[in-house]
Amino acid sequence: MLNNINRFLKRVPTWVIYLLGTLPALWLTFQTLTGGIGVDPVRGIEWGLGLWAVRLLIATLCISPLRWAGLNLLRFRRQFGLVAFAYVALHFSAWLTIDMGLRWSQIIPDLYKRWYILIGMSALLLLIPLAATSNNWSIRKLGSLNWNRLHRLAYVATGLAMIHFLMVGKVYTWEVLIYASILVVQLGLRVVRNGPRSLVWA
Ligand code: HEM
């Protein structure tokens, strides 16, 4: 069964992930235009983009553990990571523009007044070098060992994104708890399989 799925996945072009990645943004746009996003559209857009950012970051980290279980999505990891980063960047841009209206006198104090914003910002900053080096040229330049070490920042960035998510949420739904559990379980699996150093530096 898994062999058949893997054989099928080998034939799927990687750009399909970019194509699928536009769907949540298109859906959010449609909901905004048709008034289905809720009573507070700014919050609705911010939440929708943030939620997809979390989902995609966690999905990207799950690709390695899924491979150990026999499902090979490794070819799509770069595309998943870049689409996740695009949603983080859109979420941040929504906050900066439609929420804060580019009012810098309010934006700067907001960064340290609200801790969850500072934590979200740290996650975003950590993701920038990862997105910038998600290409073959960077892998060649850095060498695969250094590149892999750099990309371990993804665990820290996703951990911070999760903390940001948990801090923002006023109510903890099953969805939030499921994402947090998946994050903890997949990190645990890495430690069991590769040792604790594999999460940091090895
Ligand atoms: C990896 C980076 C980030 C992820 C994954 C993320 C994810 C999320 C999620 C899922 C929510 C909605 C929570 C809910 O539904 O209850 C949210 C809310 C929010 N995030 Fe982020 N975020 C990130 C970075 C940032 C950054 C960089 C900023 C701004 C500098 C930011 C500002 C906000 C704000 C203002 C809210 C709404 C809070 C409210 O309800 O008042 N986030 N974020």
PDB file of C-alpha atoms and ligand atoms in Angstrom:
ATOM      1  CA  MET A   1       0.000   0.000   0.000  1.00  0.00           C
ATOM      2  CA  LEU A   2       2.679   2.549   1.105  1.00  0.00           C
ATOM      3  CA  ASN A   3       4.839   1.403  -1.806  1.00  0.00           C
ATOM      4  CA  ASN A   4       2.033   2.230  -4.215  1.00  0.00           C
ATOM      5  CA  ILE A   5       1.561   5.667  -2.632  1.00  0.00           C
ATOM      6  CA  ASN A   6       5.322   6.343  -2.793  1.00  0.00           C
ATOM      7  CA  ARG A   7       5.434   5.233  -6.426  1.00  0.00           C
ATOM      8  CA  PHE A   8       2.548   7.594  -7.195  1.00  0.00           C
ATOM      9  CA  LEU A   9       4.196  10.478  -5.274  1.00  0.00           C
ATOM     10  CA  LYS A  10       7.364  10.085  -7.338  1.00  0.00           C
ATOM     11  CA  ARG A  11       5.373  11.032 -10.415  1.00  0.00           C
ATOM     12  CA  VAL A  12       3.811  14.147  -8.828  1.00  0.00           C
ATOM     13  CA  PRO A  13       5.685  17.325  -9.835  1.00  0.00           C
ATOM     14  CA  THR A  14       6.913  19.360  -6.849  1.00  0.00           C
ATOM     15  CA  TRP A  15       5.243  22.569  -8.106  1.00  0.00           C
ATOM     16  CA  VAL A  16       1.896  20.977  -7.240  1.00  0.00           C
ATOM     17  CA  ILE A  17       2.620  21.896  -3.596  1.00  0.00           C
ATOM     18  CA  TYR A  18       2.938  25.588  -4.536  1.00  0.00           C
ATOM     19  CA  LEU A  19      -0.329  25.332  -6.433  1.00  0.00           C
ATOM     20  CA  LEU A  20      -2.122  23.658  -3.511  1.00  0.00           C
ATOM     21  CA  GLY A  21      -0.472  26.169  -1.181  1.00  0.00           C
ATOM     22  CA  THR A  22      -2.368  29.036  -2.811  1.00  0.00           C
ATOM     23  CA  LEU A  23      -5.756  27.449  -2.004  1.00  0.00           C
ATOM     24  CA  PRO A  24      -6.065  28.569   1.657  1.00  0.00           C
ATOM     25  CA  ALA A  25      -5.117  32.144   0.649  1.00  0.00           C
ATOM     26  CA  LEU A  26      -7.678  32.066  -2.176  1.00  0.00           C
ATOM     27  CA  TRP A  27     -10.317  30.713   0.212  1.00  0.00           C
ATOM     28  CA  LEU A  28      -9.544  33.480   2.734  1.00  0.00           C
ATOM     29  CA  THR A  29      -9.781  36.079  -0.060  1.00  0.00           C
ATOM     30  CA  PHE A  30     -13.110  34.629  -1.181  1.00  0.00           C
ATOM     31  CA  GLN A  31     -14.449  34.637   2.398  1.00  0.00           C
ATOM     32  CA  THR A  32     -13.293  38.234   2.893  1.00  0.00           C
ATOM     33  CA  LEU A  33     -14.950  39.399  -0.326  1.00  0.00           C
ATOM     34  CA  THR A  34     -18.218  37.594   0.415  1.00  0.00           C
ATOM     35  CA  GLY A  35     -18.380  38.667   4.062  1.00  0.00           C
ATOM     36  CA  GLY A  36     -17.959  35.122   5.401  1.00  0.00           C
ATOM     37  CA  ILE A  37     -14.843  35.816   7.447  1.00  0.00           C
ATOM     38  CA  GLY A  38     -16.681  36.978  10.577  1.00  0.00           C
ATOM     39  CA  VAL A  39     -17.573  40.214  12.301  1.00  0.00           C
ATOM     40  CA  ASP A  40     -13.956  41.378  12.490  1.00  0.00           C
ATOM     41  CA  PRO A  41     -12.414  40.805   9.030  1.00  0.00           C
ATOM     42  CA  VAL A  42      -8.944  42.076  10.045  1.00  0.00           C
ATOM     43  CA  ARG A  43      -8.752  39.545  12.878  1.00  0.00           C
ATOM     44  CA  GLY A  44     -10.240  36.870  10.610  1.00  0.00           C
ATOM     45  CA  ILE A  45      -7.552  37.394   7.966  1.00  0.00           C
ATOM     46  CA  GLU A  46      -4.766  37.515  10.585  1.00  0.00           C
ATOM     47  CA  TRP A  47      -6.000  34.325  12.255  1.00  0.00           C
ATOM     48  CA  GLY A  48      -6.588  32.473   9.003  1.00  0.00           C
ATOM     49  CA  LEU A  49      -3.085  33.199   7.728  1.00  0.00           C
ATOM     50  CA  GLY A  50      -1.499  32.426  11.128  1.00  0.00           C
ATOM     51  CA  LEU A  51      -3.374  29.150  11.412  1.00  0.00           C
ATOM     52  CA  TRP A  52      -2.188  27.969   7.996  1.00  0.00           C
ATOM     53  CA  ALA A  53       1.340  29.044   8.894  1.00  0.00           C
ATOM     54  CA  VAL A  54       1.252  26.793  11.997  1.00  0.00           C
ATOM     55  CA  ARG A  55      -0.318  23.882  10.104  1.00  0.00           C
ATOM     56  CA  LEU A  56       2.269  24.045   7.326  1.00  0.00           C
ATOM     57  CA  LEU A  57       5.254  24.473   9.666  1.00  0.00           C
ATOM     58  CA  ILE A  58       4.202  21.366  11.590  1.00  0.00           C
ATOM     59  CA  ALA A  59       3.474  19.446   8.377  1.00  0.00           C
ATOM     60  CA  THR A  60       6.998  20.285   7.151  1.00  0.00           C
ATOM     61  CA  LEU A  61       8.564  18.928  10.341  1.00  0.00           C
ATOM     62  CA  CYS A  62       6.478  15.745  10.070  1.00  0.00           C
ATOM     63  CA  ILE A  63       7.998  14.814   6.712  1.00  0.00           C
ATOM     64  CA  SER A  64      11.071  13.090   8.231  1.00  0.00           C
ATOM     65  CA  PRO A  65       9.153  11.022  10.847  1.00  0.00           C
ATOM     66  CA  LEU A  66       6.666  10.001   8.141  1.00  0.00           C
ATOM     67  CA  ARG A  67       9.568   8.766   6.044  1.00  0.00           C
ATOM     68  CA  TRP A  68      10.757   6.561   8.912  1.00  0.00           C
ATOM     69  CA  ALA A  69       7.218   5.131   8.898  1.00  0.00           C
ATOM     70  CA  GLY A  70       7.521   4.375   5.176  1.00  0.00           C
ATOM     71  CA  LEU A  71       5.764   7.362   3.567  1.00  0.00           C
ATOM     72  CA  ASN A  72       8.216   9.288   1.423  1.00  0.00           C
ATOM     73  CA  LEU A  73       7.326  12.960   1.002  1.00  0.00           C
ATOM     74  CA  LEU A  74      10.936  14.123   1.151  1.00  0.00           C
ATOM     75  CA  ARG A  75      10.848  15.495  -2.404  1.00  0.00           C
ATOM     76  CA  PHE A  76       8.229  18.019  -1.288  1.00  0.00           C
ATOM     77  CA  ARG A  77       9.894  19.229   1.934  1.00  0.00           C
ATOM     78  CA  ARG A  78      11.380  22.388   0.419  1.00  0.00           C
ATOM     79  CA  GLN A  79       8.043  23.356  -1.133  1.00  0.00           C
ATOM     80  CA  PHE A  80       6.167  22.726   2.147  1.00  0.00           C
ATOM     81  CA  GLY A  81       8.708  24.846   4.058  1.00  0.00           C
ATOM     82  CA  LEU A  82       8.564  27.710   1.572  1.00  0.00           C
ATOM     83  CA  VAL A  83       4.768  27.749   1.467  1.00  0.00           C
ATOM     84  CA  ALA A  84       4.743  27.764   5.310  1.00  0.00           C
ATOM     85  CA  PHE A  85       7.151  30.709   5.264  1.00  0.00           C
ATOM     86  CA  ALA A  86       4.936  32.542   2.742  1.00  0.00           C
ATOM     87  CA  TYR A  87       1.969  32.218   5.160  1.00  0.00           C
ATOM     88  CA  VAL A  88       4.100  33.478   8.070  1.00  0.00           C
ATOM     89  CA  ALA A  89       5.192  36.456   5.929  1.00  0.00           C
ATOM     90  CA  LEU A  90       1.583  37.163   4.877  1.00  0.00           C
ATOM     91  CA  HIS A  91       0.391  36.906   8.504  1.00  0.00           C
ATOM     92  CA  PHE A  92       3.103  39.363   9.563  1.00  0.00           C
ATOM     93  CA  SER A  93       2.269  41.698   6.645  1.00  0.00           C
ATOM     94  CA  ALA A  94      -1.435  41.605   7.573  1.00  0.00           C
ATOM     95  CA  TRP A  95      -0.542  42.660  11.137  1.00  0.00           C
ATOM     96  CA  LEU A  96       1.777  45.404   9.861  1.00  0.00           C
ATOM     97  CA  THR A  97      -0.646  46.854   7.296  1.00  0.00           C
ATOM     98  CA  ILE A  98      -4.342  46.181   7.853  1.00  0.00           C
ATOM     99  CA  ASP A  99      -4.047  45.805  11.655  1.00  0.00           C
ATOM    100  CA  MET A 100      -1.414  48.401  12.623  1.00  0.00           C
ATOM    101  CA  GLY A 101      -1.851  50.556   9.494  1.00  0.00           C
ATOM    102  CA  LEU A 102       1.953  50.958   9.279  1.00  0.00           C
ATOM    103  CA  ARG A 103       1.813  53.285  12.294  1.00  0.00           C
ATOM    104  CA  TRP A 104       5.405  52.835  13.455  1.00  0.00           C
ATOM    105  CA  SER A 105       4.813  54.796  16.675  1.00  0.00           C
ATOM    106  CA  GLN A 106       2.383  52.018  17.658  1.00  0.00           C
ATOM    107  CA  ILE A 107       4.192  49.086  16.046  1.00  0.00           C
ATOM    108  CA  ILE A 108       7.480  49.424  17.953  1.00  0.00           C
ATOM    109  CA  PRO A 109       5.901  49.602  21.466  1.00  0.00           C
ATOM    110  CA  ASP A 110       3.533  46.740  20.480  1.00  0.00           C
ATOM    111  CA  LEU A 111       6.572  44.525  19.888  1.00  0.00           C
ATOM    112  CA  TYR A 112       7.659  44.574  23.515  1.00  0.00           C
ATOM    113  CA  LYS A 113       4.314  45.390  25.163  1.00  0.00           C
ATOM    114  CA  ARG A 114       2.740  42.182  23.920  1.00  0.00           C
ATOM    115  CA  TRP A 115       5.071  39.256  24.530  1.00  0.00           C
ATOM    116  CA  TYR A 116       3.374  36.979  22.068  1.00  0.00           C
ATOM    117  CA  ILE A 117       4.208  39.442  19.275  1.00  0.00           C
ATOM    118  CA  LEU A 118       7.888  39.410  20.216  1.00  0.00           C
ATOM    119  CA  ILE A 119       7.837  35.587  20.235  1.00  0.00           C
ATOM    120  CA  GLY A 120       6.086  35.487  16.832  1.00  0.00           C
ATOM    121  CA  MET A 121       8.634  37.973  15.535  1.00  0.00           C
ATOM    122  CA  SER A 122      11.534  35.784  16.757  1.00  0.00           C
ATOM    123  CA  ALA A 123      10.015  32.800  14.937  1.00  0.00           C
ATOM    124  CA  LEU A 124       9.733  34.860  11.756  1.00  0.00           C
ATOM    125  CA  LEU A 125      13.337  36.106  12.015  1.00  0.00           C
ATOM    126  CA  LEU A 126      14.627  32.546  12.495  1.00  0.00           C
ATOM    127  CA  LEU A 127      12.711  31.362   9.455  1.00  0.00           C
ATOM    128  CA  ILE A 128      14.220  34.000   7.131  1.00  0.00           C
ATOM    129  CA  PRO A 129      17.695  32.375   6.760  1.00  0.00           C
ATOM    130  CA  LEU A 130      15.997  28.997   6.272  1.00  0.00           C
ATOM    131  CA  ALA A 131      13.791  30.285   3.455  1.00  0.00           C
ATOM    132  CA  ALA A 132      16.745  32.161   1.923  1.00  0.00           C
ATOM    133  CA  THR A 133      18.889  28.995   1.839  1.00  0.00           C
ATOM    134  CA  SER A 134      16.172  26.653   0.576  1.00  0.00           C
ATOM    135  CA  ASN A 135      17.815  26.247  -2.818  1.00  0.00           C
ATOM    136  CA  ASN A 136      20.410  23.956  -4.380  1.00  0.00           C
ATOM    137  CA  TRP A 137      22.981  26.744  -4.706  1.00  0.00           C
ATOM    138  CA  SER A 138      22.962  27.340  -0.906  1.00  0.00           C
ATOM    139  CA  ILE A 139      23.245  23.612  -0.187  1.00  0.00           C
ATOM    140  CA  ARG A 140      26.317  23.454  -2.447  1.00  0.00           C
ATOM    141  CA  LYS A 141      27.846  26.623  -0.945  1.00  0.00           C
ATOM    142  CA  LEU A 142      27.250  25.660   2.708  1.00  0.00           C
ATOM    143  CA  GLY A 143      27.897  21.942   2.300  1.00  0.00           C
ATOM    144  CA  SER A 144      25.196  19.506   3.360  1.00  0.00           C
ATOM    145  CA  LEU A 145      26.488  19.207   6.963  1.00  0.00           C
ATOM    146  CA  ASN A 146      26.359  22.959   7.659  1.00  0.00           C
ATOM    147  CA  TRP A 147      23.134  23.299   5.727  1.00  0.00           C
ATOM    148  CA  ASN A 148      21.515  20.584   7.871  1.00  0.00           C
ATOM    149  CA  ARG A 149      22.794  22.240  11.029  1.00  0.00           C
ATOM    150  CA  LEU A 150      21.376  25.598   9.978  1.00  0.00           C
ATOM    151  CA  HIS A 151      18.046  24.057   9.129  1.00  0.00           C
ATOM    152  CA  ARG A 152      17.698  22.657  12.646  1.00  0.00           C
ATOM    153  CA  LEU A 153      16.575  26.204  13.468  1.00  0.00           C
ATOM    154  CA  ALA A 154      13.250  25.030  12.063  1.00  0.00           C
ATOM    155  CA  TYR A 155      12.581  23.176  15.362  1.00  0.00           C
ATOM    156  CA  VAL A 156      13.196  26.338  17.416  1.00  0.00           C
ATOM    157  CA  ALA A 157      11.180  28.522  15.023  1.00  0.00           C
ATOM    158  CA  THR A 158       8.220  26.106  15.032  1.00  0.00           C
ATOM    159  CA  GLY A 159       8.454  25.767  18.835  1.00  0.00           C
ATOM    160  CA  LEU A 160       8.324  29.574  19.180  1.00  0.00           C
ATOM    161  CA  ALA A 161       5.452  29.771  16.671  1.00  0.00           C
ATOM    162  CA  MET A 162       3.561  27.217  18.798  1.00  0.00           C
ATOM    163  CA  ILE A 163       4.189  29.207  21.996  1.00  0.00           C
ATOM    164  CA  HIS A 164       2.945  32.352  20.178  1.00  0.00           C
ATOM    165  CA  PHE A 165      -0.165  30.428  19.075  1.00  0.00           C
ATOM    166  CA  LEU A 166      -0.830  29.114  22.597  1.00  0.00           C
ATOM    167  CA  MET A 167      -0.359  32.598  24.093  1.00  0.00           C
ATOM    168  CA  VAL A 168      -2.727  34.263  21.610  1.00  0.00           C
ATOM    169  CA  GLY A 169      -5.487  31.668  21.933  1.00  0.00           C
ATOM    170  CA  LYS A 170      -8.069  32.581  24.509  1.00  0.00           C
ATOM    171  CA  VAL A 171      -9.662  29.166  24.283  1.00  0.00           C
ATOM    172  CA  TYR A 172      -7.700  25.973  23.682  1.00  0.00           C
ATOM    173  CA  THR A 173      -9.582  24.025  21.079  1.00  0.00           C
ATOM    174  CA  TRP A 174      -8.858  20.407  20.144  1.00  0.00           C
ATOM    175  CA  GLU A 175      -7.127  21.736  17.058  1.00  0.00           C
ATOM    176  CA  VAL A 176      -4.541  23.679  19.071  1.00  0.00           C
ATOM    177  CA  LEU A 177      -3.928  20.725  21.385  1.00  0.00           C
ATOM    178  CA  ILE A 178      -3.554  18.337  18.423  1.00  0.00           C
ATOM    179  CA  TYR A 179      -0.937  20.597  16.754  1.00  0.00           C
ATOM    180  CA  ALA A 180       0.974  20.996  20.028  1.00  0.00           C
ATOM    181  CA  SER A 181       0.906  17.201  20.562  1.00  0.00           C
ATOM    182  CA  ILE A 182       2.105  16.478  17.007  1.00  0.00           C
ATOM    183  CA  LEU A 183       4.988  18.907  17.527  1.00  0.00           C
ATOM    184  CA  VAL A 184       6.015  17.279  20.826  1.00  0.00           C
ATOM    185  CA  VAL A 185       5.626  13.701  19.493  1.00  0.00           C
ATOM    186  CA  GLN A 186       7.659  14.299  16.338  1.00  0.00           C
ATOM    187  CA  LEU A 187      10.441  16.021  18.323  1.00  0.00           C
ATOM    188  CA  GLY A 188      10.360  13.079  20.756  1.00  0.00           C
ATOM    189  CA  LEU A 189      10.671  10.602  17.870  1.00  0.00           C
ATOM    190  CA  ARG A 190      13.744  12.470  16.596  1.00  0.00           C
ATOM    191  CA  VAL A 191      15.364  12.305  20.043  1.00  0.00           C
ATOM    192  CA  VAL A 192      14.607   8.581  20.370  1.00  0.00           C
ATOM    193  CA  ARG A 193      15.877   7.812  16.880  1.00  0.00           C
ATOM    194  CA  ASN A 194      18.872  10.133  16.539  1.00  0.00           C
ATOM    195  CA  GLY A 195      19.673  11.187  20.110  1.00  0.00           C
ATOM    196  CA  PRO A 196      19.114  14.567  21.825  1.00  0.00           C
ATOM    197  CA  ARG A 197      22.132  16.161  20.120  1.00  0.00           C
ATOM    198  CA  SER A 198      20.469  15.675  16.754  1.00  0.00           C
ATOM    199  CA  LEU A 199      18.013  18.458  17.611  1.00  0.00           C
ATOM    200  CA  VAL A 200      20.796  20.940  18.200  1.00  0.00           C
ATOM    201  CA  TRP A 201      24.224  20.219  16.856  1.00  0.00           C
ATOM    202  CA  ALA A 202      25.767  16.978  15.622  1.00  0.00           C
TER     203      ALA A 202
HETATM  204  C1  HEM B   1       6.104  31.659  12.661  1.00  0.00           C
HETATM  205  C2  HEM B   1       5.471  32.789  12.898  1.00  0.00           C
HETATM  206  C3  HEM B   1       4.024  32.916  13.315  1.00  0.00           C
HETATM  207  C4  HEM B   1       3.005  32.001  13.364  1.00  0.00           C
HETATM  208  C5  HEM B   1       3.034  30.548  12.954  1.00  0.00           C
HETATM  209  C6  HEM B   1       1.830  32.682  13.883  1.00  0.00           C
HETATM  210  C7  HEM B   1       0.597  32.088  14.085  1.00  0.00           C
HETATM  211  C8  HEM B   1      -0.511  32.724  14.638  1.00  0.00           C
HETATM  212  C9  HEM B   1      -1.804  32.132  14.837  1.00  0.00           C
HETATM  213  C10 HEM B   1      -2.157  30.682  14.515  1.00  0.00           C
HETATM  214  C11 HEM B   1      -2.622  33.062  15.344  1.00  0.00           C
HETATM  215  C12 HEM B   1      -4.119  32.902  15.666  1.00  0.00           C
HETATM  216  C13 HEM B   1      -4.366  32.343  17.016  1.00  0.00           C
HETATM  217  C14 HEM B   1      -5.802  31.949  17.219  1.00  0.00           C
HETATM  218  O1  HEM B   1      -6.460  31.494  16.287  1.00  0.00           O
HETATM  219  O2  HEM B   1      -6.261  32.063  18.355  1.00  0.00           O
HETATM  220  C15 HEM B   1      -1.879  34.279  15.468  1.00  0.00           C
HETATM  221  C16 HEM B   1      -2.371  35.467  15.923  1.00  0.00           C
HETATM  222  C17 HEM B   1      -1.698  36.639  15.906  1.00  0.00           C
HETATM  223  N1  HEM B   1      -0.379  36.826  15.530  1.00  0.00           N
HETATM  224 FE1  HEM B   1       0.880  35.429  14.825  1.00  0.00          FE
HETATM  225  N2  HEM B   1       2.158  33.983  14.100  1.00  0.00           N
HETATM  226  C18 HEM B   1       3.480  34.169  13.764  1.00  0.00           C
HETATM  227  C19 HEM B   1       4.194  35.340  13.808  1.00  0.00           C
HETATM  228  C20 HEM B   1       3.639  36.569  14.100  1.00  0.00           C
HETATM  229  C21 HEM B   1       4.319  37.829  13.973  1.00  0.00           C
HETATM  230  C22 HEM B   1       5.745  38.001  13.428  1.00  0.00           C
HETATM  231  C23 HEM B   1       3.446  38.791  14.383  1.00  0.00           C
HETATM  232  C24 HEM B   1       3.645  40.250  14.434  1.00  0.00           C
HETATM  233  C25 HEM B   1       4.810  40.817  14.574  1.00  0.00           C
HETATM  234  C26 HEM B   1       2.213  38.129  14.778  1.00  0.00           C
HETATM  235  C27 HEM B   1       1.095  38.766  15.271  1.00  0.00           C
HETATM  236  C28 HEM B   1      -0.097  38.170  15.605  1.00  0.00           C
HETATM  237  C29 HEM B   1      -1.281  38.870  16.057  1.00  0.00           C
HETATM  238  C30 HEM B   1      -1.404  40.371  16.289  1.00  0.00           C
HETATM  239  C31 HEM B   1      -2.282  37.918  16.256  1.00  0.00           C
HETATM  240  C32 HEM B   1      -3.748  38.147  16.673  1.00  0.00           C
HETATM  241  C33 HEM B   1      -3.863  38.337  18.137  1.00  0.00           C
HETATM  242  C34 HEM B   1      -5.245  38.794  18.556  1.00  0.00           C
HETATM  243  O3  HEM B   1      -6.185  38.036  18.462  1.00  0.00           O
HETATM  244  O4  HEM B   1      -5.321  39.927  18.981  1.00  0.00           O
HETATM  245  N3  HEM B   1       2.368  36.775  14.578  1.00  0.00           N
HETATM  246  N4  HEM B   1      -0.583  34.037  15.028  1.00  0.00           N
END
